[in-house]
Amino acid sequence: MSADDARVALVTGASRGIGALIARTLAERGWNLTVSARQPEALQGFAHALAADTGRRIVAVAADMSDEAAVEQLAREHVDAFGRTDALVLNAGMGAIGRFAEFPLRRLDKLYAVNVRSAYQLVQQLLPTMRATGGLSSKGARVIAMASMTGISAEPLNSAYGATKAALISLCETLTVEEYEHGVSGVAVCPGYVATDMTSGLADTIAPTEMITARDVADQTVALTELERTVVVPRLLLTRPGPNLWHA
Ligand SMILES: NC(=O)c1ccc[n+]([C@@H]2O[C@H](COP(=O)([O-])OP(=O)(O)OC[C@H]3O[C@@H](n4cnc5c(N)ncnc54)[C@H](OP(=O)(O)O)[C@@H]3O)[C@@H](O)[C@H]2O)c1
């Protein structure tokens, strides 16, 4: 257990966007964190600022989610640093659009590695610590995966990205039915378009002011960590106003 007995999370993709707001909100609520992203300088800068602002223990580990050895090292450093895991926030993700007919298979493989395989690997590696934590805490331990509305409802140009997010949703559901006895459950957060760097290229089609805010996604995600272990939330859907409810 960590020295001050605070709750502990590992947040991937934490240096900006939705992940940075989730990490900051958790730290402001007293959590200690491992934060991860690829670019070490931006990650270290974020971690230092967060530690200074909140007084919490923030460990930064740079890792590319498409690199199996780096993901393994991330999990190991997290466990060595804290010895407990109340929440694993699988937020790092790669976006890519293109017509099904022409989408390069190599790009599909990369999307799958970053968005799904790394998540699978992190869950496998952290399950022992999550079971130990979940068994002792009234709130259990949660795997929170940042999926997408495209994993639920078809969106043109998103055959590959949407498939990876559908896989994440499935992964969370199976985890819950296999691990409930240990107090571990999974939840897939499924937002429509969120105004972040990832969607900046869509600004001509959808104004950022019409997108969901990263603040809203982060607040709803962190609220999931306040639930008791007796409640399971398989999916959290956040869509946008419009004539079609099932859209990104
Ligand atoms: N924005 C949307 O409309 C939207 C909607 C639904 C779901 N989502 C999902 O929400 C999650 C966060 O998206 P966002 O919009 O906040 O993205 P973002 O602003 O682009 O931030 C992405 C974060 O992930 C890190 N990252 C990117 N590729 C990575 C890799 N290969 N390995 C490790 N870290 C990586 C980035 O840091 P580095 O570049 O330093 O690695 C950064 O910290 C993603 O899973 C995304 O698919 C987004």
PDB file of C-alpha atoms and ligand atoms in Angstrom:
ATOM      1  CA  MET A   1       0.000   0.000   0.000  1.00  0.00           C
ATOM      2  CA  SER A   2       1.200   3.558  -0.631  1.00  0.00           C
ATOM      3  CA  ALA A   3       2.705   5.383   2.340  1.00  0.00           C
ATOM      4  CA  ASP A   4      -0.251   7.706   3.006  1.00  0.00           C
ATOM      5  CA  ASP A   5      -2.945   5.140   2.178  1.00  0.00           C
ATOM      6  CA  ALA A   6      -4.429   7.409  -0.510  1.00  0.00           C
ATOM      7  CA  ARG A   7      -6.186   5.800  -3.461  1.00  0.00           C
ATOM      8  CA  VAL A   8      -3.972   5.192  -6.471  1.00  0.00           C
ATOM      9  CA  ALA A   9      -4.568   5.276 -10.228  1.00  0.00           C
ATOM     10  CA  LEU A  10      -2.537   4.664 -13.348  1.00  0.00           C
ATOM     11  CA  VAL A  11      -3.681   7.048 -16.115  1.00  0.00           C
ATOM     12  CA  THR A  12      -2.390   6.574 -19.665  1.00  0.00           C
ATOM     13  CA  GLY A  13      -2.452   9.364 -22.237  1.00  0.00           C
ATOM     14  CA  ALA A  14      -2.298  11.732 -19.293  1.00  0.00           C
ATOM     15  CA  SER A  15      -0.180  14.598 -20.632  1.00  0.00           C
ATOM     16  CA  ARG A  16      -3.010  16.488 -22.386  1.00  0.00           C
ATOM     17  CA  GLY A  17      -6.630  16.319 -23.471  1.00  0.00           C
ATOM     18  CA  ILE A  18      -9.127  14.172 -21.578  1.00  0.00           C
ATOM     19  CA  GLY A  19      -6.424  12.189 -19.751  1.00  0.00           C
ATOM     20  CA  ALA A  20      -4.748  15.296 -18.311  1.00  0.00           C
ATOM     21  CA  LEU A  21      -8.057  16.510 -16.876  1.00  0.00           C
ATOM     22  CA  ILE A  22      -8.826  13.087 -15.401  1.00  0.00           C
ATOM     23  CA  ALA A  23      -5.382  12.968 -13.780  1.00  0.00           C
ATOM     24  CA  ARG A  24      -5.685  16.516 -12.431  1.00  0.00           C
ATOM     25  CA  THR A  25      -9.174  15.911 -11.023  1.00  0.00           C
ATOM     26  CA  LEU A  26      -8.094  12.684  -9.312  1.00  0.00           C
ATOM     27  CA  ALA A  27      -5.022  14.375  -7.790  1.00  0.00           C
ATOM     28  CA  GLU A  28      -7.157  17.285  -6.568  1.00  0.00           C
ATOM     29  CA  ARG A  29      -9.337  14.689  -4.821  1.00  0.00           C
ATOM     30  CA  GLY A  30      -6.325  13.243  -3.016  1.00  0.00           C
ATOM     31  CA  TRP A  31      -5.295  10.384  -5.285  1.00  0.00           C
ATOM     32  CA  ASN A  32      -1.664   9.449  -5.947  1.00  0.00           C
ATOM     33  CA  LEU A  33      -0.936   8.697  -9.577  1.00  0.00           C
ATOM     34  CA  THR A  34       1.244   7.126 -12.174  1.00  0.00           C
ATOM     35  CA  VAL A  35       0.842   9.145 -15.365  1.00  0.00           C
ATOM     36  CA  SER A  36       2.018   8.056 -18.784  1.00  0.00           C
ATOM     37  CA  ALA A  37       2.340   9.315 -22.386  1.00  0.00           C
ATOM     38  CA  ARG A  38       4.977   9.050 -25.107  1.00  0.00           C
ATOM     39  CA  GLN A  39       6.744  12.408 -25.041  1.00  0.00           C
ATOM     40  CA  PRO A  40       8.864  12.506 -21.852  1.00  0.00           C
ATOM     41  CA  GLU A  41       9.339  16.286 -21.612  1.00  0.00           C
ATOM     42  CA  ALA A  42       5.661  17.159 -21.822  1.00  0.00           C
ATOM     43  CA  LEU A  43       4.814  14.326 -19.434  1.00  0.00           C
ATOM     44  CA  GLN A  44       7.445  15.312 -16.855  1.00  0.00           C
ATOM     45  CA  GLY A  45       6.351  18.954 -17.033  1.00  0.00           C
ATOM     46  CA  PHE A  46       2.747  17.953 -16.473  1.00  0.00           C
ATOM     47  CA  ALA A  47       3.634  15.621 -13.585  1.00  0.00           C
ATOM     48  CA  HIS A  48       5.787  18.225 -11.820  1.00  0.00           C
ATOM     49  CA  ALA A  49       3.097  20.887 -12.113  1.00  0.00           C
ATOM     50  CA  LEU A  50       0.437  18.490 -10.849  1.00  0.00           C
ATOM     51  CA  ALA A  51       2.531  17.412  -7.866  1.00  0.00           C
ATOM     52  CA  ALA A  52       3.310  21.045  -7.023  1.00  0.00           C
ATOM     53  CA  ASP A  53      -0.326  22.132  -7.334  1.00  0.00           C
ATOM     54  CA  THR A  54      -1.878  19.272  -5.370  1.00  0.00           C
ATOM     55  CA  GLY A  55       0.831  17.964  -3.044  1.00  0.00           C
ATOM     56  CA  ARG A  56       0.111  14.437  -4.245  1.00  0.00           C
ATOM     57  CA  ARG A  57       2.689  11.850  -5.311  1.00  0.00           C
ATOM     58  CA  ILE A  58       2.798  11.777  -9.127  1.00  0.00           C
ATOM     59  CA  VAL A  59       5.078   9.276 -10.846  1.00  0.00           C
ATOM     60  CA  ALA A  60       5.688   9.867 -14.567  1.00  0.00           C
ATOM     61  CA  VAL A  61       6.626   6.942 -16.827  1.00  0.00           C
ATOM     62  CA  ALA A  62       6.977   7.596 -20.566  1.00  0.00           C
ATOM     63  CA  ALA A  63       5.756   4.698 -22.713  1.00  0.00           C
ATOM     64  CA  ASP A  64       4.480   4.194 -26.244  1.00  0.00           C
ATOM     65  CA  MET A  65       1.394   1.995 -26.059  1.00  0.00           C
ATOM     66  CA  SER A  66       2.420   0.247 -29.286  1.00  0.00           C
ATOM     67  CA  ASP A  67       5.624  -1.011 -27.622  1.00  0.00           C
ATOM     68  CA  GLU A  68       5.025  -4.166 -25.578  1.00  0.00           C
ATOM     69  CA  ALA A  69       8.275  -3.876 -23.617  1.00  0.00           C
ATOM     70  CA  ALA A  70       7.536  -0.252 -22.715  1.00  0.00           C
ATOM     71  CA  VAL A  71       4.016  -1.142 -21.557  1.00  0.00           C
ATOM     72  CA  GLU A  72       5.437  -3.938 -19.412  1.00  0.00           C
ATOM     73  CA  GLN A  73       7.946  -1.531 -17.880  1.00  0.00           C
ATOM     74  CA  LEU A  74       5.174   0.998 -17.171  1.00  0.00           C
ATOM     75  CA  ALA A  75       3.136  -1.581 -15.266  1.00  0.00           C
ATOM     76  CA  ARG A  76       6.187  -2.734 -13.323  1.00  0.00           C
ATOM     77  CA  GLU A  77       7.227   0.800 -12.330  1.00  0.00           C
ATOM     78  CA  HIS A  78       3.667   1.593 -11.255  1.00  0.00           C
ATOM     79  CA  VAL A  79       3.420  -1.481  -9.010  1.00  0.00           C
ATOM     80  CA  ASP A  80       6.901  -0.878  -7.567  1.00  0.00           C
ATOM     81  CA  ALA A  81       6.020   2.740  -6.785  1.00  0.00           C
ATOM     82  CA  PHE A  82       2.638   2.213  -5.135  1.00  0.00           C
ATOM     83  CA  GLY A  83       1.786  -1.452  -4.557  1.00  0.00           C
ATOM     84  CA  ARG A  84      -1.927  -0.784  -5.021  1.00  0.00           C
ATOM     85  CA  THR A  85      -4.263   0.153  -7.887  1.00  0.00           C
ATOM     86  CA  ASP A  86      -7.766   1.487  -7.250  1.00  0.00           C
ATOM     87  CA  ALA A  87      -8.259   2.607 -10.861  1.00  0.00           C
ATOM     88  CA  LEU A  88      -6.600   1.819 -14.156  1.00  0.00           C
ATOM     89  CA  VAL A  89      -7.595   4.527 -16.635  1.00  0.00           C
ATOM     90  CA  LEU A  90      -6.914   3.239 -20.143  1.00  0.00           C
ATOM     91  CA  ASN A  91      -7.145   6.579 -21.881  1.00  0.00           C
ATOM     92  CA  ALA A  92      -4.221   6.651 -24.349  1.00  0.00           C
ATOM     93  CA  GLY A  93      -5.574   6.260 -27.827  1.00  0.00           C
ATOM     94  CA  MET A  94      -4.789   6.843 -31.443  1.00  0.00           C
ATOM     95  CA  GLY A  95      -7.284   8.232 -33.934  1.00  0.00           C
ATOM     96  CA  ALA A  96      -7.318   7.515 -37.668  1.00  0.00           C
ATOM     97  CA  ILE A  97     -10.040   7.861 -40.252  1.00  0.00           C
ATOM     98  CA  GLY A  98     -10.372   6.578 -43.794  1.00  0.00           C
ATOM     99  CA  ARG A  99     -12.762   4.722 -46.046  1.00  0.00           C
ATOM    100  CA  PHE A 100     -13.076   1.007 -45.316  1.00  0.00           C
ATOM    101  CA  ALA A 101     -12.262   0.223 -48.979  1.00  0.00           C
ATOM    102  CA  GLU A 102      -8.835   1.816 -48.829  1.00  0.00           C
ATOM    103  CA  PHE A 103      -7.803   1.721 -45.160  1.00  0.00           C
ATOM    104  CA  PRO A 104      -4.204   0.388 -44.970  1.00  0.00           C
ATOM    105  CA  LEU A 105      -3.909  -2.835 -42.976  1.00  0.00           C
ATOM    106  CA  ARG A 106      -0.679  -1.620 -41.384  1.00  0.00           C
ATOM    107  CA  ARG A 107      -2.596   1.332 -39.954  1.00  0.00           C
ATOM    108  CA  LEU A 108      -5.268  -1.018 -38.632  1.00  0.00           C
ATOM    109  CA  ASP A 109      -2.542  -3.035 -36.882  1.00  0.00           C
ATOM    110  CA  LYS A 110      -1.130   0.133 -35.280  1.00  0.00           C
ATOM    111  CA  LEU A 111      -4.551   1.268 -34.120  1.00  0.00           C
ATOM    112  CA  TYR A 112      -5.204  -2.156 -32.617  1.00  0.00           C
ATOM    113  CA  ALA A 113      -1.841  -2.205 -30.854  1.00  0.00           C
ATOM    114  CA  VAL A 114      -2.305   1.229 -29.272  1.00  0.00           C
ATOM    115  CA  ASN A 115      -6.030   1.161 -28.558  1.00  0.00           C
ATOM    116  CA  VAL A 116      -6.624  -2.503 -27.643  1.00  0.00           C
ATOM    117  CA  ARG A 117      -3.510  -4.630 -27.213  1.00  0.00           C
ATOM    118  CA  SER A 118      -1.851  -2.266 -24.729  1.00  0.00           C
ATOM    119  CA  ALA A 119      -5.089  -2.134 -22.729  1.00  0.00           C
ATOM    120  CA  TYR A 120      -5.285  -5.921 -22.638  1.00  0.00           C
ATOM    121  CA  GLN A 121      -1.660  -6.140 -21.557  1.00  0.00           C
ATOM    122  CA  LEU A 122      -1.986  -3.520 -18.806  1.00  0.00           C
ATOM    123  CA  VAL A 123      -5.089  -5.202 -17.395  1.00  0.00           C
ATOM    124  CA  GLN A 124      -3.330  -8.583 -17.355  1.00  0.00           C
ATOM    125  CA  GLN A 125      -0.270  -7.189 -15.633  1.00  0.00           C
ATOM    126  CA  LEU A 126      -2.143  -5.098 -13.078  1.00  0.00           C
ATOM    127  CA  LEU A 127      -4.844  -7.629 -12.179  1.00  0.00           C
ATOM    128  CA  PRO A 128      -2.943  -9.027  -9.172  1.00  0.00           C
ATOM    129  CA  THR A 129      -2.616  -5.559  -7.595  1.00  0.00           C
ATOM    130  CA  MET A 130      -6.188  -4.626  -8.594  1.00  0.00           C
ATOM    131  CA  ARG A 131      -7.575  -7.802  -7.022  1.00  0.00           C
ATOM    132  CA  ALA A 132      -5.645  -7.107  -3.830  1.00  0.00           C
ATOM    133  CA  THR A 133      -6.888  -3.511  -3.732  1.00  0.00           C
ATOM    134  CA  GLY A 134     -10.429  -4.318  -4.838  1.00  0.00           C
ATOM    135  CA  GLY A 135     -10.776  -7.017  -2.214  1.00  0.00           C
ATOM    136  CA  LEU A 136     -10.015  -4.575   0.589  1.00  0.00           C
ATOM    137  CA  SER A 137     -11.758  -1.397  -0.598  1.00  0.00           C
ATOM    138  CA  SER A 138     -15.508  -0.787  -0.319  1.00  0.00           C
ATOM    139  CA  LYS A 139     -15.253   0.870  -3.735  1.00  0.00           C
ATOM    140  CA  GLY A 140     -13.489  -2.077  -5.344  1.00  0.00           C
ATOM    141  CA  ALA A 141     -11.029  -1.466  -8.156  1.00  0.00           C
ATOM    142  CA  ARG A 142     -12.108  -0.260 -11.607  1.00  0.00           C
ATOM    143  CA  VAL A 143     -10.662  -0.498 -15.061  1.00  0.00           C
ATOM    144  CA  ILE A 144     -11.935   2.579 -16.887  1.00  0.00           C
ATOM    145  CA  ALA A 145     -11.398   2.453 -20.646  1.00  0.00           C
ATOM    146  CA  MET A 146     -11.853   5.533 -22.818  1.00  0.00           C
ATOM    147  CA  ALA A 147     -13.798   3.985 -25.687  1.00  0.00           C
ATOM    148  CA  SER A 148     -16.048   6.016 -28.022  1.00  0.00           C
ATOM    149  CA  MET A 149     -19.544   6.316 -29.460  1.00  0.00           C
ATOM    150  CA  THR A 150     -17.957   4.961 -32.653  1.00  0.00           C
ATOM    151  CA  GLY A 151     -17.570   1.651 -30.811  1.00  0.00           C
ATOM    152  CA  ILE A 152     -21.353   1.491 -30.389  1.00  0.00           C
ATOM    153  CA  SER A 153     -22.782   3.135 -33.464  1.00  0.00           C
ATOM    154  CA  ALA A 154     -21.426   3.194 -37.020  1.00  0.00           C
ATOM    155  CA  GLU A 155     -19.753   6.408 -38.109  1.00  0.00           C
ATOM    156  CA  PRO A 156     -18.508   6.790 -41.719  1.00  0.00           C
ATOM    157  CA  LEU A 157     -14.696   6.617 -42.051  1.00  0.00           C
ATOM    158  CA  ASN A 158     -14.355   4.964 -38.628  1.00  0.00           C
ATOM    159  CA  SER A 159     -14.364   1.244 -39.494  1.00  0.00           C
ATOM    160  CA  ALA A 160     -10.939   0.669 -37.928  1.00  0.00           C
ATOM    161  CA  TYR A 161     -11.050   3.145 -35.034  1.00  0.00           C
ATOM    162  CA  GLY A 162     -14.624   2.138 -34.176  1.00  0.00           C
ATOM    163  CA  ALA A 163     -13.677  -1.541 -34.206  1.00  0.00           C
ATOM    164  CA  THR A 164     -10.884  -0.925 -31.693  1.00  0.00           C
ATOM    165  CA  LYS A 165     -13.293   0.942 -29.427  1.00  0.00           C
ATOM    166  CA  ALA A 166     -15.901  -1.831 -29.729  1.00  0.00           C
ATOM    167  CA  ALA A 167     -13.176  -4.252 -28.674  1.00  0.00           C
ATOM    168  CA  LEU A 168     -12.440  -2.119 -25.607  1.00  0.00           C
ATOM    169  CA  ILE A 169     -16.121  -2.151 -24.636  1.00  0.00           C
ATOM    170  CA  SER A 170     -16.191  -5.938 -24.915  1.00  0.00           C
ATOM    171  CA  LEU A 171     -12.970  -6.286 -22.953  1.00  0.00           C
ATOM    172  CA  CYS A 172     -14.420  -4.260 -20.059  1.00  0.00           C
ATOM    173  CA  GLU A 173     -17.611  -6.312 -19.978  1.00  0.00           C
ATOM    174  CA  THR A 174     -15.833  -9.673 -19.894  1.00  0.00           C
ATOM    175  CA  LEU A 175     -13.457  -8.397 -17.239  1.00  0.00           C
ATOM    176  CA  THR A 176     -16.413  -7.523 -15.026  1.00  0.00           C
ATOM    177  CA  VAL A 177     -18.070 -10.925 -15.285  1.00  0.00           C
ATOM    178  CA  GLU A 178     -14.776 -12.740 -14.685  1.00  0.00           C
ATOM    179  CA  GLU A 179     -13.384 -10.613 -11.861  1.00  0.00           C
ATOM    180  CA  TYR A 180     -16.368  -9.429  -9.780  1.00  0.00           C
ATOM    181  CA  GLU A 181     -15.519 -11.811  -6.937  1.00  0.00           C
ATOM    182  CA  HIS A 182     -12.252  -9.933  -6.494  1.00  0.00           C
ATOM    183  CA  GLY A 183     -13.963  -6.535  -6.424  1.00  0.00           C
ATOM    184  CA  VAL A 184     -12.673  -5.634  -9.888  1.00  0.00           C
ATOM    185  CA  SER A 185     -14.956  -4.296 -12.618  1.00  0.00           C
ATOM    186  CA  GLY A 186     -14.608  -2.573 -15.967  1.00  0.00           C
ATOM    187  CA  VAL A 187     -16.396   0.397 -17.478  1.00  0.00           C
ATOM    188  CA  ALA A 188     -16.136   1.734 -21.013  1.00  0.00           C
ATOM    189  CA  VAL A 189     -16.655   5.484 -21.315  1.00  0.00           C
ATOM    190  CA  CYS A 190     -18.112   6.196 -24.763  1.00  0.00           C
ATOM    191  CA  PRO A 191     -18.110   9.882 -25.706  1.00  0.00           C
ATOM    192  CA  GLY A 192     -19.052  11.437 -29.013  1.00  0.00           C
ATOM    193  CA  TYR A 193     -16.718  14.073 -30.432  1.00  0.00           C
ATOM    194  CA  VAL A 194     -14.740  15.847 -27.716  1.00  0.00           C
ATOM    195  CA  ALA A 195     -12.919  19.141 -28.324  1.00  0.00           C
ATOM    196  CA  THR A 196      -9.243  18.142 -27.967  1.00  0.00           C
ATOM    197  CA  ASP A 197      -6.129  17.948 -30.147  1.00  0.00           C
ATOM    198  CA  MET A 198      -7.454  14.672 -31.564  1.00  0.00           C
ATOM    199  CA  THR A 199     -10.444  16.381 -33.193  1.00  0.00           C
ATOM    200  CA  SER A 200      -8.760  19.661 -34.184  1.00  0.00           C
ATOM    201  CA  GLY A 201      -8.715  18.495 -37.822  1.00  0.00           C
ATOM    202  CA  LEU A 202     -12.516  18.243 -37.806  1.00  0.00           C
ATOM    203  CA  ALA A 203     -13.037  21.904 -36.901  1.00  0.00           C
ATOM    204  CA  ASP A 204     -14.295  22.736 -40.412  1.00  0.00           C
ATOM    205  CA  THR A 205     -17.013  20.057 -40.152  1.00  0.00           C
ATOM    206  CA  ILE A 206     -18.000  20.317 -36.492  1.00  0.00           C
ATOM    207  CA  ALA A 207     -17.263  23.490 -34.557  1.00  0.00           C
ATOM    208  CA  PRO A 208     -15.314  22.736 -31.365  1.00  0.00           C
ATOM    209  CA  THR A 209     -18.010  24.678 -29.484  1.00  0.00           C
ATOM    210  CA  GLU A 210     -20.504  22.001 -30.587  1.00  0.00           C
ATOM    211  CA  MET A 211     -18.341  19.189 -29.290  1.00  0.00           C
ATOM    212  CA  ILE A 212     -18.414  17.670 -25.818  1.00  0.00           C
ATOM    213  CA  THR A 213     -15.923  19.328 -23.469  1.00  0.00           C
ATOM    214  CA  ALA A 214     -13.000  17.350 -22.083  1.00  0.00           C
ATOM    215  CA  ARG A 215     -14.026  18.777 -18.702  1.00  0.00           C
ATOM    216  CA  ASP A 216     -17.398  17.020 -18.854  1.00  0.00           C
ATOM    217  CA  VAL A 217     -15.829  13.711 -19.885  1.00  0.00           C
ATOM    218  CA  ALA A 218     -13.225  13.936 -17.113  1.00  0.00           C
ATOM    219  CA  ASP A 219     -15.783  14.826 -14.431  1.00  0.00           C
ATOM    220  CA  GLN A 220     -18.102  11.962 -15.387  1.00  0.00           C
ATOM    221  CA  THR A 221     -15.151   9.559 -15.550  1.00  0.00           C
ATOM    222  CA  VAL A 222     -13.855  10.525 -12.124  1.00  0.00           C
ATOM    223  CA  ALA A 223     -17.388  10.219 -10.686  1.00  0.00           C
ATOM    224  CA  LEU A 224     -17.237   6.505 -11.567  1.00  0.00           C
ATOM    225  CA  THR A 225     -14.455   6.074  -9.007  1.00  0.00           C
ATOM    226  CA  GLU A 226     -16.772   7.271  -6.221  1.00  0.00           C
ATOM    227  CA  LEU A 227     -19.252   4.425  -6.680  1.00  0.00           C
ATOM    228  CA  GLU A 228     -19.326   1.517  -4.235  1.00  0.00           C
ATOM    229  CA  ARG A 229     -18.203  -1.892  -5.486  1.00  0.00           C
ATOM    230  CA  THR A 230     -21.831  -3.074  -5.344  1.00  0.00           C
ATOM    231  CA  VAL A 231     -22.650  -1.125  -8.519  1.00  0.00           C
ATOM    232  CA  VAL A 232     -21.361  -1.954 -11.981  1.00  0.00           C
ATOM    233  CA  VAL A 233     -21.537   0.510 -14.878  1.00  0.00           C
ATOM    234  CA  PRO A 234     -20.756  -1.452 -18.051  1.00  0.00           C
ATOM    235  CA  ARG A 235     -20.846   1.596 -20.334  1.00  0.00           C
ATOM    236  CA  LEU A 236     -21.119   5.326 -19.867  1.00  0.00           C
ATOM    237  CA  LEU A 237     -22.506   6.993 -23.014  1.00  0.00           C
ATOM    238  CA  LEU A 238     -22.005  10.693 -23.685  1.00  0.00           C
ATOM    239  CA  THR A 239     -23.468  11.856 -26.975  1.00  0.00           C
ATOM    240  CA  ARG A 240     -24.325  15.246 -28.470  1.00  0.00           C
ATOM    241  CA  PRO A 241     -27.681  16.869 -29.201  1.00  0.00           C
ATOM    242  CA  GLY A 242     -29.098  16.186 -32.660  1.00  0.00           C
ATOM    243  CA  PRO A 243     -31.846  14.399 -34.586  1.00  0.00           C
ATOM    244  CA  ASN A 244     -29.982  11.096 -34.304  1.00  0.00           C
ATOM    245  CA  LEU A 245     -29.288   9.990 -30.722  1.00  0.00           C
ATOM    246  CA  TRP A 246     -26.708   7.363 -31.709  1.00  0.00           C
ATOM    247  CA  HIS A 247     -23.994   9.486 -33.217  1.00  0.00           C
ATOM    248  CA  ALA A 248     -20.532  10.686 -32.299  1.00  0.00           C
TER     249      ALA A 248
HETATM  250  N1  LIG B   1     -11.439  13.592 -28.812  1.00  0.00           N
HETATM  251  C1  LIG B   1     -12.505  12.847 -29.121  1.00  0.00           C
HETATM  252  O1  LIG B   1     -13.403  13.246 -29.876  1.00  0.00           O
HETATM  253  C2  LIG B   1     -12.680  11.497 -28.498  1.00  0.00           C
HETATM  254  C3  LIG B   1     -13.962  10.904 -28.525  1.00  0.00           C
HETATM  255  C4  LIG B   1     -14.135   9.639 -27.982  1.00  0.00           C
HETATM  256  C5  LIG B   1     -13.064   8.992 -27.419  1.00  0.00           C
HETATM  257  N2  LIG B   1     -11.830   9.576 -27.401  1.00  0.00           N
HETATM  258  C6  LIG B   1     -10.720   8.823 -26.817  1.00  0.00           C
HETATM  259  O2  LIG B   1     -10.289   9.512 -25.665  1.00  0.00           O
HETATM  260  C7  LIG B   1      -8.902   9.224 -25.434  1.00  0.00           C
HETATM  261  C8  LIG B   1      -8.136  10.531 -25.237  1.00  0.00           C
HETATM  262  O3  LIG B   1      -8.308  11.318 -26.407  1.00  0.00           O
HETATM  263  P1  LIG B   1      -8.002  12.888 -26.452  1.00  0.00           P
HETATM  264  O4  LIG B   1      -8.989  13.452 -27.387  1.00  0.00           O
HETATM  265  O5  LIG B   1      -7.865  13.439 -25.078  1.00  0.00           O
HETATM  266  O6  LIG B   1      -6.570  12.855 -27.188  1.00  0.00           O
HETATM  267  P2  LIG B   1      -5.378  13.901 -27.206  1.00  0.00           P
HETATM  268  O7  LIG B   1      -5.787  15.239 -26.718  1.00  0.00           O
HETATM  269  O8  LIG B   1      -4.773  13.759 -28.556  1.00  0.00           O
HETATM  270  O9  LIG B   1      -4.365  13.274 -26.101  1.00  0.00           O
HETATM  271  C9  LIG B   1      -3.871  11.993 -26.294  1.00  0.00           C
HETATM  272  C10 LIG B   1      -2.994  11.601 -25.119  1.00  0.00           C
HETATM  273  O10 LIG B   1      -2.544  10.247 -25.326  1.00  0.00           O
HETATM  274  C11 LIG B   1      -1.125  10.228 -25.490  1.00  0.00           C
HETATM  275  N3  LIG B   1      -0.827   9.262 -26.545  1.00  0.00           N
HETATM  276  C12 LIG B   1      -1.165   9.342 -27.860  1.00  0.00           C
HETATM  277  N4  LIG B   1      -0.708   8.275 -28.521  1.00  0.00           N
HETATM  278  C13 LIG B   1      -0.075   7.491 -27.615  1.00  0.00           C
HETATM  279  C14 LIG B   1       0.634   6.258 -27.688  1.00  0.00           C
HETATM  280  N5  LIG B   1       0.819   5.603 -28.848  1.00  0.00           N
HETATM  281  N6  LIG B   1       1.168   5.747 -26.545  1.00  0.00           N
HETATM  282  C15 LIG B   1       1.030   6.403 -25.375  1.00  0.00           C
HETATM  283  N7  LIG B   1       0.386   7.564 -25.243  1.00  0.00           N
HETATM  284  C16 LIG B   1      -0.149   8.109 -26.347  1.00  0.00           C
HETATM  285  C17 LIG B   1      -0.735  11.676 -25.818  1.00  0.00           C
HETATM  286  O11 LIG B   1       0.575  12.036 -25.418  1.00  0.00           O
HETATM  287  P3  LIG B   1       1.845  11.762 -26.383  1.00  0.00           P
HETATM  288  O12 LIG B   1       1.515  12.349 -27.727  1.00  0.00           O
HETATM  289  O13 LIG B   1       3.001  12.403 -25.698  1.00  0.00           O
HETATM  290  O14 LIG B   1       1.998  10.288 -26.422  1.00  0.00           O
HETATM  291  C18 LIG B   1      -1.756  12.444 -24.976  1.00  0.00           C
HETATM  292  O15 LIG B   1      -1.348  12.474 -23.624  1.00  0.00           O
HETATM  293  C19 LIG B   1      -8.440   8.405 -26.655  1.00  0.00           C
HETATM  294  O16 LIG B   1      -8.451   7.038 -26.330  1.00  0.00           O
HETATM  295  C20 LIG B   1      -9.489   8.698 -27.698  1.00  0.00           C
HETATM  296  O17 LIG B   1      -9.607   7.662 -28.646  1.00  0.00           O
HETATM  297  C21 LIG B   1     -11.615  10.816 -27.913  1.00  0.00           C
END
